[in-house]
Coordinates of N, CA and C in Angstrom, one line a residue:
X47 N -19.6 29.8 -55.2 CA -20.7 30.0 -54.2 C -20.2 31.0 -53.1
X48 N -21.0 31.9 -52.7 CA -20.7 32.9 -51.7 C -20.9 32.2 -50.3
X49 N -20.2 32.6 -49.3 CA -20.4 32.1 -48.0 C -19.6 32.9 -47.0
X50 N -19.8 32.6 -45.7 CA -19.1 33.3 -44.7 C -17.6 32.8 -44.6
X51 N -16.7 33.7 -44.3 CA -15.3 33.2 -44.2 C -15.0 32.2 -43.1
X52 N -14.1 31.3 -43.4 CA -13.7 30.3 -42.3 C -12.6 30.9 -41.6
X53 N -12.2 30.3 -40.4 CA -11.1 30.9 -39.7 C -9.8 30.9 -40.5
X54 N -9.6 30.1 -41.5 CA -8.4 30.1 -42.3 C -8.4 31.1 -43.4
X55 N -9.5 31.7 -43.7 CA -9.6 32.7 -44.7 C -8.9 34.0 -44.3
X56 N -8.3 34.7 -45.3 CA -7.8 36.1 -45.0 C -8.9 37.1 -45.2
X57 N -9.2 37.9 -44.3 CA -10.3 38.9 -44.4 C -9.7 40.3 -44.3
X58 N -10.0 41.1 -45.3 CA -9.5 42.5 -45.3 C -10.4 43.3 -44.3
X59 N -9.8 44.0 -43.4 CA -10.5 44.7 -42.4 C -11.4 45.7 -43.1
X60 N -12.6 45.9 -42.6 CA -13.6 46.8 -43.2 C -13.2 48.2 -42.8
X61 N -13.2 49.1 -43.7 CA -12.9 50.5 -43.5 C -14.0 51.1 -42.6
X62 N -13.6 51.8 -41.4 CA -14.6 52.4 -40.6 C -15.5 53.4 -41.3
X63 N -16.8 53.4 -41.1 CA -17.7 54.3 -41.8 C -17.2 55.8 -41.5
X64 N -17.2 56.6 -42.6 CA -16.9 58.0 -42.5 C -15.4 58.3 -42.6
X65 N -14.6 57.2 -42.7 CA -13.1 57.4 -42.8 C -12.6 57.0 -44.2
X66 N -11.8 57.9 -44.8 CA -11.3 57.6 -46.1 C -9.9 57.0 -46.0
X67 N -9.6 56.1 -46.9 CA -8.2 55.6 -47.0 C -7.2 56.7 -47.3
X68 N -6.0 56.6 -46.8 CA -5.0 57.6 -47.1 C -4.7 57.5 -48.6
X69 N -4.6 58.7 -49.2 CA -4.3 58.8 -50.6 C -2.8 58.8 -50.7
X70 N -2.2 57.7 -51.1 CA -0.8 57.6 -51.2 C -0.3 58.2 -52.5
X71 N 1.0 58.4 -52.6 CA 1.6 58.9 -53.8 C 1.4 57.9 -55.0
X72 N 1.4 56.6 -54.7 CA 1.2 55.6 -55.8 C -0.2 55.7 -56.3
X73 N -1.2 56.0 -55.4 CA -2.6 56.1 -55.8 C -2.7 57.3 -56.7
X74 N -2.1 58.4 -56.3 CA -2.2 59.6 -57.1 C -1.6 59.4 -58.5
X75 N -0.5 58.7 -58.5 CA 0.1 58.4 -59.8 C -0.8 57.5 -60.7
X76 N -1.4 56.6 -60.0 CA -2.4 55.7 -60.8 C -3.5 56.5 -61.3
X77 N -4.1 57.4 -60.5 CA -5.1 58.3 -61.0 C -4.7 59.1 -62.2
X78 N -3.5 59.7 -62.1 CA -3.0 60.5 -63.2 C -2.8 59.6 -64.5
X79 N -2.3 58.4 -64.3 CA -2.2 57.5 -65.4 C -3.5 57.2 -66.1
X80 N -4.5 56.9 -65.2 CA -5.9 56.6 -65.7 C -6.5 57.8 -66.5
X81 N -6.2 59.0 -66.0 CA -6.8 60.2 -66.6 C -6.2 60.4 -68.0
X82 N -5.0 59.9 -68.2 CA -4.3 60.1 -69.5 C -4.3 58.9 -70.4
X83 N -5.1 57.9 -70.0 CA -5.1 56.5 -70.6 C -5.6 56.6 -72.1
X84 N -6.6 57.4 -72.4 CA -7.1 57.5 -73.7 C -6.5 58.7 -74.4
X85 N -5.8 58.5 -75.5 CA -5.2 59.6 -76.2 C -6.2 60.5 -76.9
X86 N -6.0 61.8 -77.0 CA -6.9 62.7 -77.7 C -6.3 63.2 -79.0
X87 N -7.1 63.4 -80.0 CA -6.6 63.8 -81.3 C -6.5 65.3 -81.4
X88 N -6.0 65.7 -82.6 CA -5.8 67.2 -82.8 C -7.0 68.0 -82.6
X89 N -8.2 67.5 -83.1 CA -9.4 68.3 -82.9 C -9.7 68.6 -81.5
X90 N -9.5 67.6 -80.6 CA -9.8 67.8 -79.2 C -8.8 68.7 -78.6
X91 N -7.5 68.7 -79.0 CA -6.5 69.6 -78.5 C -6.9 71.0 -78.9
X92 N -7.3 71.2 -80.2 CA -7.8 72.5 -80.7 C -8.9 73.0 -79.8
X93 N -9.9 72.2 -79.5 CA -11.0 72.6 -78.7 C -10.6 73.0 -77.3
X94 N -9.6 72.2 -76.8 CA -9.1 72.5 -75.4 C -8.4 73.9 -75.4
X95 N -7.7 74.2 -76.5 CA -6.9 75.4 -76.6 C -7.9 76.6 -76.6
X96 N -9.0 76.5 -77.4 CA -10.0 77.5 -77.5 C -10.7 77.8 -76.2
X97 N -11.0 76.7 -75.5 CA -11.6 76.8 -74.1 C -10.6 77.5 -73.2
X98 N -9.4 77.2 -73.2 CA -8.4 77.8 -72.3 C -8.3 79.3 -72.6
X99 N -8.3 79.7 -73.9 CA -8.2 81.1 -74.3 C -9.5 81.8 -73.8
X100 N -10.6 81.1 -73.8 CA -11.9 81.8 -73.3 C -12.0 81.7 -71.8
X101 N -11.1 81.1 -71.1 CA -11.2 81.0 -69.7 C -12.2 80.0 -69.2
X102 N -12.4 79.0 -70.0 CA -13.4 78.0 -69.7 C -12.7 76.7 -69.2
X103 N -13.4 75.9 -68.3 CA -12.9 74.6 -67.9 C -13.4 73.6 -68.9
X104 N -12.5 72.7 -69.2 CA -12.8 71.5 -70.1 C -12.8 70.3 -69.2
X105 N -13.6 69.3 -69.6 CA -13.5 68.0 -68.9 C -12.1 67.4 -69.1
X106 N -11.6 66.7 -68.2 CA -10.3 66.1 -68.3 C -10.3 64.9 -69.3
X107 N -9.2 64.5 -69.8 CA -9.2 63.3 -70.8 C -9.8 62.1 -70.2
X108 N -9.6 61.9 -68.9 CA -10.2 60.7 -68.2 C -11.7 60.8 -68.1
X109 N -12.2 62.1 -67.8 CA -13.6 62.3 -67.8 C -14.2 62.1 -69.2
X110 N -13.5 62.6 -70.2 CA -14.0 62.5 -71.6 C -14.1 61.0 -72.0
X111 N -13.1 60.2 -71.6 CA -13.1 58.8 -71.9 C -14.3 58.1 -71.2
X112 N -14.6 58.5 -69.9 CA -15.7 58.0 -69.2 C -17.0 58.3 -69.9
X113 N -17.1 59.5 -70.4 CA -18.3 60.0 -71.1 C -18.5 59.1 -72.4
X114 N -17.5 58.8 -73.1 CA -17.6 58.0 -74.3 C -18.1 56.6 -73.9
X115 N -17.5 56.1 -72.8 CA -17.9 54.7 -72.4 C -19.4 54.7 -72.0
X116 N -19.8 55.7 -71.2 CA -21.2 55.8 -70.7 C -22.2 55.9 -71.9
X117 N -21.8 56.8 -72.9 CA -22.7 56.9 -74.0 C -22.8 55.6 -74.8
X118 N -21.7 54.9 -74.9 CA -21.7 53.6 -75.7 C -22.5 52.6 -74.9
X119 N -22.4 52.6 -73.6 CA -23.0 51.6 -72.7 C -24.5 51.6 -72.8
X120 N -25.1 52.8 -73.1 CA -26.6 52.8 -73.2 C -27.0 52.9 -74.7
X121 N -26.0 52.7 -75.6 CA -26.2 52.8 -77.0 C -27.0 54.1 -77.4
X122 N -26.4 55.2 -76.9 CA -27.1 56.5 -76.9 C -27.4 57.0 -78.3
X123 N -28.7 57.3 -78.6 CA -29.1 57.9 -79.8 C -29.4 59.4 -79.6
X124 N -29.9 59.7 -78.4 CA -30.2 61.1 -78.1 C -29.6 61.5 -76.8
X125 N -28.7 62.5 -76.8 CA -28.0 62.9 -75.6 C -28.3 64.4 -75.5
X126 N -28.5 64.9 -74.3 CA -28.6 66.3 -74.0 C -27.4 66.7 -73.2
X127 N -26.8 67.8 -73.5 CA -25.6 68.3 -72.8 C -25.9 69.7 -72.4
X128 N -25.7 69.9 -71.1 CA -25.8 71.3 -70.5 C -24.4 71.8 -70.3
X129 N -24.1 72.8 -71.1 CA -22.7 73.4 -71.1 C -21.9 72.9 -72.3
X130 N -22.1 73.6 -73.4 CA -21.3 73.2 -74.6 C -19.9 73.5 -74.5
X131 N -19.5 74.6 -73.8 CA -18.1 75.0 -73.8 C -17.6 75.2 -75.3
X132 N -16.4 74.7 -75.5 CA -15.9 74.7 -76.9 C -15.9 73.4 -77.5
X133 N -16.6 72.4 -77.0 CA -16.9 71.2 -77.7 C -16.1 70.0 -77.2
X134 N -15.3 70.1 -76.1 CA -14.5 69.0 -75.7 C -15.3 67.8 -75.3
X135 N -16.3 68.0 -74.3 CA -17.1 67.0 -73.9 C -18.0 66.4 -75.0
X136 N -18.5 67.3 -75.8 CA -19.4 66.9 -76.9 C -18.7 66.0 -77.9
X137 N -17.4 66.2 -78.2 CA -16.7 65.3 -79.0 C -16.6 63.9 -78.4
X138 N -16.3 63.8 -77.2 CA -16.3 62.5 -76.5 C -17.6 61.8 -76.5
X139 N -18.7 62.6 -76.2 CA -20.0 62.0 -76.2 C -20.4 61.5 -77.6
X140 N -20.1 62.3 -78.7 CA -20.4 61.9 -80.0 C -19.7 60.6 -80.4
X141 N -18.4 60.5 -80.0 CA -17.6 59.3 -80.3 C -18.3 58.1 -79.7
X142 N -18.9 58.2 -78.5 CA -19.5 57.1 -77.9 C -20.9 56.7 -78.3
X143 N -21.6 57.7 -79.0 CA -23.0 57.5 -79.4 C -23.1 56.7 -80.6
X144 N -24.3 56.3 -80.9 CA -24.6 55.6 -82.2 C -24.2 56.5 -83.4
X145 N -23.9 55.9 -84.5 CA -23.6 56.7 -85.7 C -24.7 57.6 -86.2
X146 N -25.9 57.3 -85.8 CA -27.1 58.1 -86.2 C -27.5 59.0 -85.0
X147 N -26.8 59.0 -83.9 CA -27.2 59.7 -82.7 C -27.0 61.2 -82.9
X148 N -27.9 61.9 -82.2 CA -27.9 63.4 -82.2 C -27.6 63.9 -80.8
X149 N -26.6 64.9 -80.7 CA -26.3 65.5 -79.5 C -27.0 66.9 -79.4
X150 N -27.9 67.1 -78.4 CA -28.5 68.4 -78.2 C -27.7 69.1 -77.1
X151 N -27.0 70.2 -77.5 CA -26.2 70.9 -76.5 C -26.6 72.3 -76.3
X152 N -26.6 72.7 -75.0 CA -27.2 74.0 -74.6 C -26.1 74.8 -73.9
X153 N -26.0 76.1 -74.3 CA -25.0 77.0 -73.7 C -25.5 78.4 -73.8
X154 N -25.3 79.2 -72.8 CA -25.7 80.6 -72.9 C -24.8 81.5 -73.8
X155 N -23.6 81.0 -74.2 CA -22.7 81.7 -75.0 C -22.6 81.2 -76.5
X156 N -23.3 81.8 -77.4 CA -23.3 81.3 -78.8 C -21.9 81.3 -79.4
X157 N -21.0 82.2 -79.0 CA -19.7 82.2 -79.6 C -18.9 81.0 -79.2
X158 N -19.1 80.5 -78.0 CA -18.5 79.2 -77.6 C -19.0 78.1 -78.5
X159 N -20.3 78.1 -78.8 CA -20.9 77.0 -79.6 C -20.3 77.0 -81.0
X160 N -19.9 78.2 -81.5 CA -19.3 78.3 -82.8 C -18.0 77.5 -82.8
X161 N -17.2 77.7 -81.8 CA -16.0 76.9 -81.7 C -16.3 75.4 -81.6
X162 N -17.3 75.0 -80.9 CA -17.7 73.6 -80.8 C -18.1 73.1 -82.2
X163 N -18.8 73.9 -83.0 CA -19.2 73.5 -84.4 C -18.0 73.2 -85.2
X164 N -17.0 74.1 -85.1 CA -15.7 73.9 -85.8 C -15.0 72.6 -85.4
X165 N -15.0 72.4 -84.1 CA -14.3 71.2 -83.5 C -15.0 69.9 -84.0
X166 N -16.3 69.9 -84.0 CA -17.1 68.7 -84.4 C -16.8 68.4 -85.9
X167 N -16.8 69.5 -86.7 CA -16.6 69.3 -88.1 C -15.1 68.8 -88.3
X168 N -14.2 69.3 -87.6 CA -12.8 68.8 -87.7 C -12.7 67.3 -87.3
X169 N -13.6 66.9 -86.5 CA -13.6 65.4 -86.1 C -14.3 64.6 -87.1
X170 N -14.9 65.2 -88.1 CA -15.6 64.4 -89.2 C -17.0 64.2 -88.9
X171 N -17.6 64.8 -87.9 CA -19.0 64.6 -87.6 C -19.9 65.4 -88.5
X172 N -20.9 64.8 -89.1 CA -21.8 65.5 -90.0 C -22.6 66.6 -89.2
X173 N -23.0 67.7 -89.9 CA -23.6 68.8 -89.2 C -24.9 68.4 -88.5
X174 N -25.6 67.4 -89.0 CA -26.9 66.9 -88.4 C -26.7 66.1 -87.2
X175 N -25.4 65.8 -86.8 CA -25.2 65.0 -85.6 C -25.3 65.9 -84.3
X176 N -25.4 67.2 -84.4 CA -25.4 68.1 -83.2 C -26.5 69.2 -83.4
X177 N -27.3 69.4 -82.4 CA -28.2 70.5 -82.4 C -27.8 71.5 -81.3
X178 N -27.5 72.7 -81.7 CA -27.0 73.7 -80.8 C -28.1 74.7 -80.4
X179 N -28.4 74.8 -79.1 CA -29.4 75.7 -78.6 C -28.8 76.7 -77.7
X180 N -28.7 78.0 -78.1 CA -28.2 79.0 -77.2 C -29.2 79.4 -76.2
X181 N -28.8 79.6 -74.9 CA -29.7 80.0 -73.9 C -29.4 79.4 -72.5
X182 N -30.0 79.9 -71.5 CA -29.8 79.4 -70.2 C -30.5 78.1 -70.0
X183 N -29.8 77.1 -69.4 CA -30.3 75.8 -69.4 C -31.7 75.6 -68.8
X184 N -32.0 76.3 -67.7 CA -33.3 76.2 -67.1 C -34.4 76.8 -67.9
X185 N -34.0 77.6 -68.9 CA -35.1 78.1 -69.8 C -35.3 77.2 -71.0
X186 N -34.2 76.4 -71.4 CA -34.2 75.6 -72.6 C -34.8 74.2 -72.2
X187 N -34.3 73.6 -71.1 CA -34.7 72.2 -70.8 C -36.2 71.9 -70.7
X188 N -37.0 72.8 -70.2 CA -38.4 72.5 -70.2 C -39.1 72.4 -71.5
X189 N -38.3 72.8 -72.6 CA -38.9 72.7 -73.9 C -38.5 71.4 -74.6
X190 N -37.6 70.6 -74.0 CA -37.2 69.4 -74.6 C -38.2 68.2 -74.2
X191 N -38.2 67.2 -75.0 CA -39.2 66.2 -75.0 C -39.1 65.3 -73.7
X192 N -40.2 64.9 -73.1 CA -40.2 64.0 -72.0 C -39.8 62.6 -72.5
X193 N -38.9 62.0 -71.6 CA -38.5 60.6 -71.9 C -37.9 60.5 -73.3
X194 N -37.3 61.6 -73.8 CA -36.7 61.5 -75.2 C -35.2 61.3 -75.2
X195 N -34.6 61.1 -74.1 CA -33.1 61.1 -74.1 C -32.5 59.9 -73.4
X196 N -31.4 59.4 -73.9 CA -30.7 58.3 -73.3 C -29.7 58.7 -72.3
X197 N -29.2 59.9 -72.4 CA -28.2 60.4 -71.5 C -28.3 61.9 -71.4
X198 N -28.2 62.4 -70.2 CA -28.1 63.9 -69.9 C -26.8 64.2 -69.2
X199 N -26.0 65.0 -69.8 CA -24.7 65.4 -69.2 C -24.8 66.8 -68.7
X200 N -24.5 67.0 -67.4 CA -24.6 68.3 -66.8 C -23.3 68.9 -66.5
X201 N -22.9 70.0 -67.1 CA -21.6 70.6 -66.9 C -21.9 72.2 -67.0
X202 N -22.9 72.6 -66.3 CA -23.2 74.1 -66.4 C -23.0 74.7 -65.0
X203 N -23.9 75.5 -64.6 CA -23.8 76.2 -63.3 C -24.1 75.2 -62.2
X204 N -23.0 75.0 -61.4 CA -23.1 74.0 -60.3 C -24.2 74.4 -59.3
X205 N -24.5 75.6 -59.2 CA -25.6 76.0 -58.2 C -27.0 75.6 -58.7
X206 N -27.1 75.3 -60.0 CA -28.3 74.8 -60.6 C -28.4 73.3 -60.7
X207 N -27.4 72.6 -60.3 CA -27.4 71.1 -60.5 C -28.6 70.4 -60.0
X208 N -29.1 70.8 -58.8 CA -30.3 70.1 -58.3 C -31.5 70.3 -59.2
X209 N -31.6 71.5 -59.8 CA -32.7 71.8 -60.8 C -32.5 71.0 -62.1
X210 N -31.2 70.8 -62.5 CA -30.9 70.0 -63.7 C -31.3 68.5 -63.4
X211 N -31.1 68.1 -62.2 CA -31.5 66.7 -61.8 C -33.0 66.5 -62.0
X212 N -33.8 67.5 -61.5 CA -35.3 67.4 -61.7 C -35.7 67.3 -63.2
X213 N -35.0 68.2 -64.0 CA -35.3 68.2 -65.4 C -34.9 66.9 -66.1
X214 N -33.7 66.4 -65.6 CA -33.1 65.2 -66.3 C -34.0 64.0 -66.0
X215 N -34.6 63.9 -64.8 CA -35.5 62.7 -64.5 C -36.7 62.8 -65.5
X216 N -37.2 63.9 -65.9 CA -38.2 64.0 -66.9 C -37.8 63.7 -68.3
X217 N -36.6 64.1 -68.6 CA -36.1 64.0 -70.0 C -35.6 62.5 -70.3
X218 N -35.2 61.8 -69.3 CA -34.6 60.5 -69.5 C -35.7 59.4 -69.7
X219 N -35.4 58.5 -70.6 CA -36.1 57.2 -70.7 C -35.7 56.3 -69.5
X220 N -36.6 55.3 -69.2 CA -36.1 54.4 -68.2 C -34.8 53.7 -68.7
X221 N -33.9 53.6 -67.8 CA -32.6 53.0 -68.2 C -31.6 54.0 -68.7
X222 N -32.0 55.3 -68.8 CA -31.1 56.3 -69.2 C -30.2 56.8 -68.1
X223 N -29.2 57.6 -68.5 CA -28.2 58.0 -67.5 C -28.2 59.5 -67.3
X224 N -28.0 60.0 -66.1 CA -27.7 61.4 -65.9 C -26.3 61.5 -65.3
X225 N -25.5 62.4 -65.7 CA -24.1 62.5 -65.3 C -23.8 64.0 -65.0
X226 N -23.2 64.2 -63.8 CA -22.8 65.5 -63.3 C -21.3 65.6 -63.2
X227 N -20.7 66.6 -63.8 CA -19.3 66.8 -63.8 C -18.9 67.8 -62.7
X228 N -17.7 67.6 -62.1 CA -17.2 68.6 -61.2 C -17.7 68.6 -59.8
X229 N -18.2 67.4 -59.4 CA -18.9 67.4 -58.1 C -17.8 67.4 -56.9
X230 N -16.6 67.2 -57.2 CA -15.6 67.3 -56.1 C -15.2 68.7 -55.8
X231 N -15.5 69.6 -56.8 CA -15.2 71.1 -56.6 C -13.8 71.3 -56.1
X232 N -12.8 70.6 -56.8 CA -11.4 70.8 -56.4 C -11.1 70.4 -55.0
X233 N -11.9 69.4 -54.5 CA -11.6 68.9 -53.1 C -12.4 69.5 -52.0
X234 N -13.1 70.6 -52.4 CA -13.9 71.4 -51.4 C -15.1 70.6 -50.9
X235 N -15.7 69.7 -51.7 CA -16.9 69.0 -51.3 C -16.7 68.2 -50.1
X236 N -15.5 67.6 -49.9 CA -15.2 66.8 -48.7 C -14.4 67.6 -47.7
X237 N -14.2 68.8 -47.9 CA -13.4 69.7 -46.9 C -14.4 70.1 -45.8
X238 N -13.9 69.9 -44.5 CA -14.8 70.2 -43.4 C -14.9 71.6 -43.1
X239 N -14.1 72.5 -43.7 CA -14.1 73.9 -43.4 C -15.3 74.6 -44.0
X240 N -15.6 75.9 -43.6 CA -16.7 76.6 -44.2 C -16.5 76.7 -45.8
X241 N -17.7 76.5 -46.5 CA -17.7 76.4 -47.9 C -18.7 77.4 -48.5
X242 N -18.5 77.8 -49.8 CA -19.4 78.7 -50.5 C -20.7 77.9 -50.8
X243 N -21.7 78.7 -51.2 CA -23.0 78.1 -51.6 C -22.9 77.0 -52.6
X244 N -22.0 77.2 -53.6 CA -21.9 76.2 -54.7 C -21.6 74.8 -54.2
X245 N -20.6 74.8 -53.2 CA -20.2 73.5 -52.6 C -21.4 72.9 -51.8
X246 N -22.1 73.7 -51.0 CA -23.2 73.2 -50.3 C -24.3 72.7 -51.2
X247 N -24.5 73.3 -52.3 CA -25.5 72.7 -53.3 C -25.0 71.4 -53.8
X248 N -23.7 71.3 -54.1 CA -23.2 70.0 -54.6 C -23.4 68.9 -53.5
X249 N -23.2 69.2 -52.3 CA -23.4 68.2 -51.2 C -24.9 67.8 -51.2
X250 N -25.8 68.8 -51.4 CA -27.2 68.4 -51.4 C -27.5 67.5 -52.6
X251 N -26.9 67.8 -53.7 CA -27.1 67.0 -54.9 C -26.6 65.5 -54.7
X252 N -25.4 65.4 -54.1 CA -24.9 64.1 -53.8 C -25.8 63.3 -52.9
X253 N -26.3 63.9 -51.9 CA -27.3 63.3 -51.0 C -28.5 62.9 -51.7
X254 N -29.1 63.8 -52.5 CA -30.3 63.5 -53.2 C -30.2 62.4 -54.2
X255 N -29.1 62.3 -54.9 CA -28.9 61.2 -55.9 C -28.7 59.9 -55.1
X256 N -27.9 59.9 -54.1 CA -27.7 58.7 -53.3 C -28.9 58.1 -52.7
X257 N -29.8 59.0 -52.2 CA -31.0 58.6 -51.5 C -32.2 58.4 -52.4
X258 N -32.1 58.8 -53.6 CA -33.3 58.7 -54.5 C -33.7 57.2 -54.8
X259 N -35.0 56.9 -54.7 CA -35.5 55.6 -55.0 C -35.6 55.4 -56.5
X260 N -35.5 56.5 -57.3 CA -35.6 56.4 -58.8 C -34.3 56.2 -59.5
X261 N -33.2 56.2 -58.7 CA -31.9 56.2 -59.4 C -31.0 55.1 -58.8
X262 N -30.1 54.6 -59.6 CA -29.0 53.7 -59.2 C -27.7 54.5 -59.5
X263 N -26.9 54.8 -58.5 CA -25.9 55.8 -58.7 C -24.5 55.3 -58.3
X264 N -23.5 56.0 -58.8 CA -22.1 55.8 -58.5 C -21.3 57.1 -58.7
X265 N -20.3 57.3 -57.9 CA -19.5 58.5 -57.9 C -18.1 58.0 -58.4
X266 N -17.7 58.5 -59.6 CA -16.4 58.1 -60.2 C -15.3 59.1 -60.0
X267 N -14.2 58.7 -59.5 CA -13.1 59.6 -59.2 C -12.2 59.9 -60.4
X268 N -12.9 60.5 -61.4 CA -12.1 60.9 -62.6 C -12.3 62.4 -62.7
X269 N -11.2 63.1 -63.2 CA -11.3 64.5 -63.4 C -11.6 65.2 -62.0
X270 N -12.6 66.0 -62.0 CA -13.0 66.7 -60.8 C -14.3 66.0 -60.2
X271 N -14.4 64.7 -60.4 CA -15.5 64.0 -59.9 C -16.7 63.9 -60.9
X272 N -17.1 62.7 -61.1 CA -18.2 62.4 -62.1 C -19.3 61.6 -61.4
X273 N -20.4 62.3 -61.1 CA -21.6 61.6 -60.5 C -22.5 61.0 -61.6
X274 N -22.7 59.7 -61.5 CA -23.5 59.0 -62.6 C -24.7 58.3 -61.9
X275 N -25.8 58.3 -62.6 CA -27.0 57.6 -62.1 C -27.8 57.1 -63.2
X276 N -28.4 55.9 -63.0 CA -29.3 55.3 -64.0 C -30.7 55.5 -63.5
X277 N -31.6 56.0 -64.4 CA -33.0 56.1 -64.0 C -33.6 54.7 -64.1
X278 N -34.3 54.3 -63.0 CA -34.9 53.0 -63.0 C -36.2 52.9 -63.9

């Protein structure tokens, strides 16, 4: 039973609002351990290498593991991904989805999607498990079905994240998840100094998601920040 503490209870002091706890070396080590907790196979390493050669960012292993978990937690059959890259995040999502699930992945660069096709095949995923759509996300998303998706993963142009949120709310079924990668922007999101437009847009997104009456949200400190929200 919950109740108020008695004088003999030990009470942890509440952290003052607006102040973050000091990030100690031990905490940084713990985060690094968590990020490498789930081992990645050769197909994922191959996809990471192709992304590196193309100058693309890939989700961290910890972020990938979180994506697997989130896809599995909603028993995802239909997932939309904004930003195919070379397939790293897609592999993690497919591993978490149902065996009959289909990943719809959108990217403006068809050659990157070809690398993702090869990576998916190397992982043993049948060709019908993924639908590749080349094009700009904001041109493609309006053509996707209303309430037809269990999860939307956003890893595209960060200046368009607020627009992705609007589209995601339409695409998701009740109980579905929207996930945004990279919301820490390498630490700049919480930096008090002058910031570029991309970071200001990320701050707007964080406020919008936190204050939305349609969403239940959480900000996960994996990789470069993973903002997750469930549609009510």
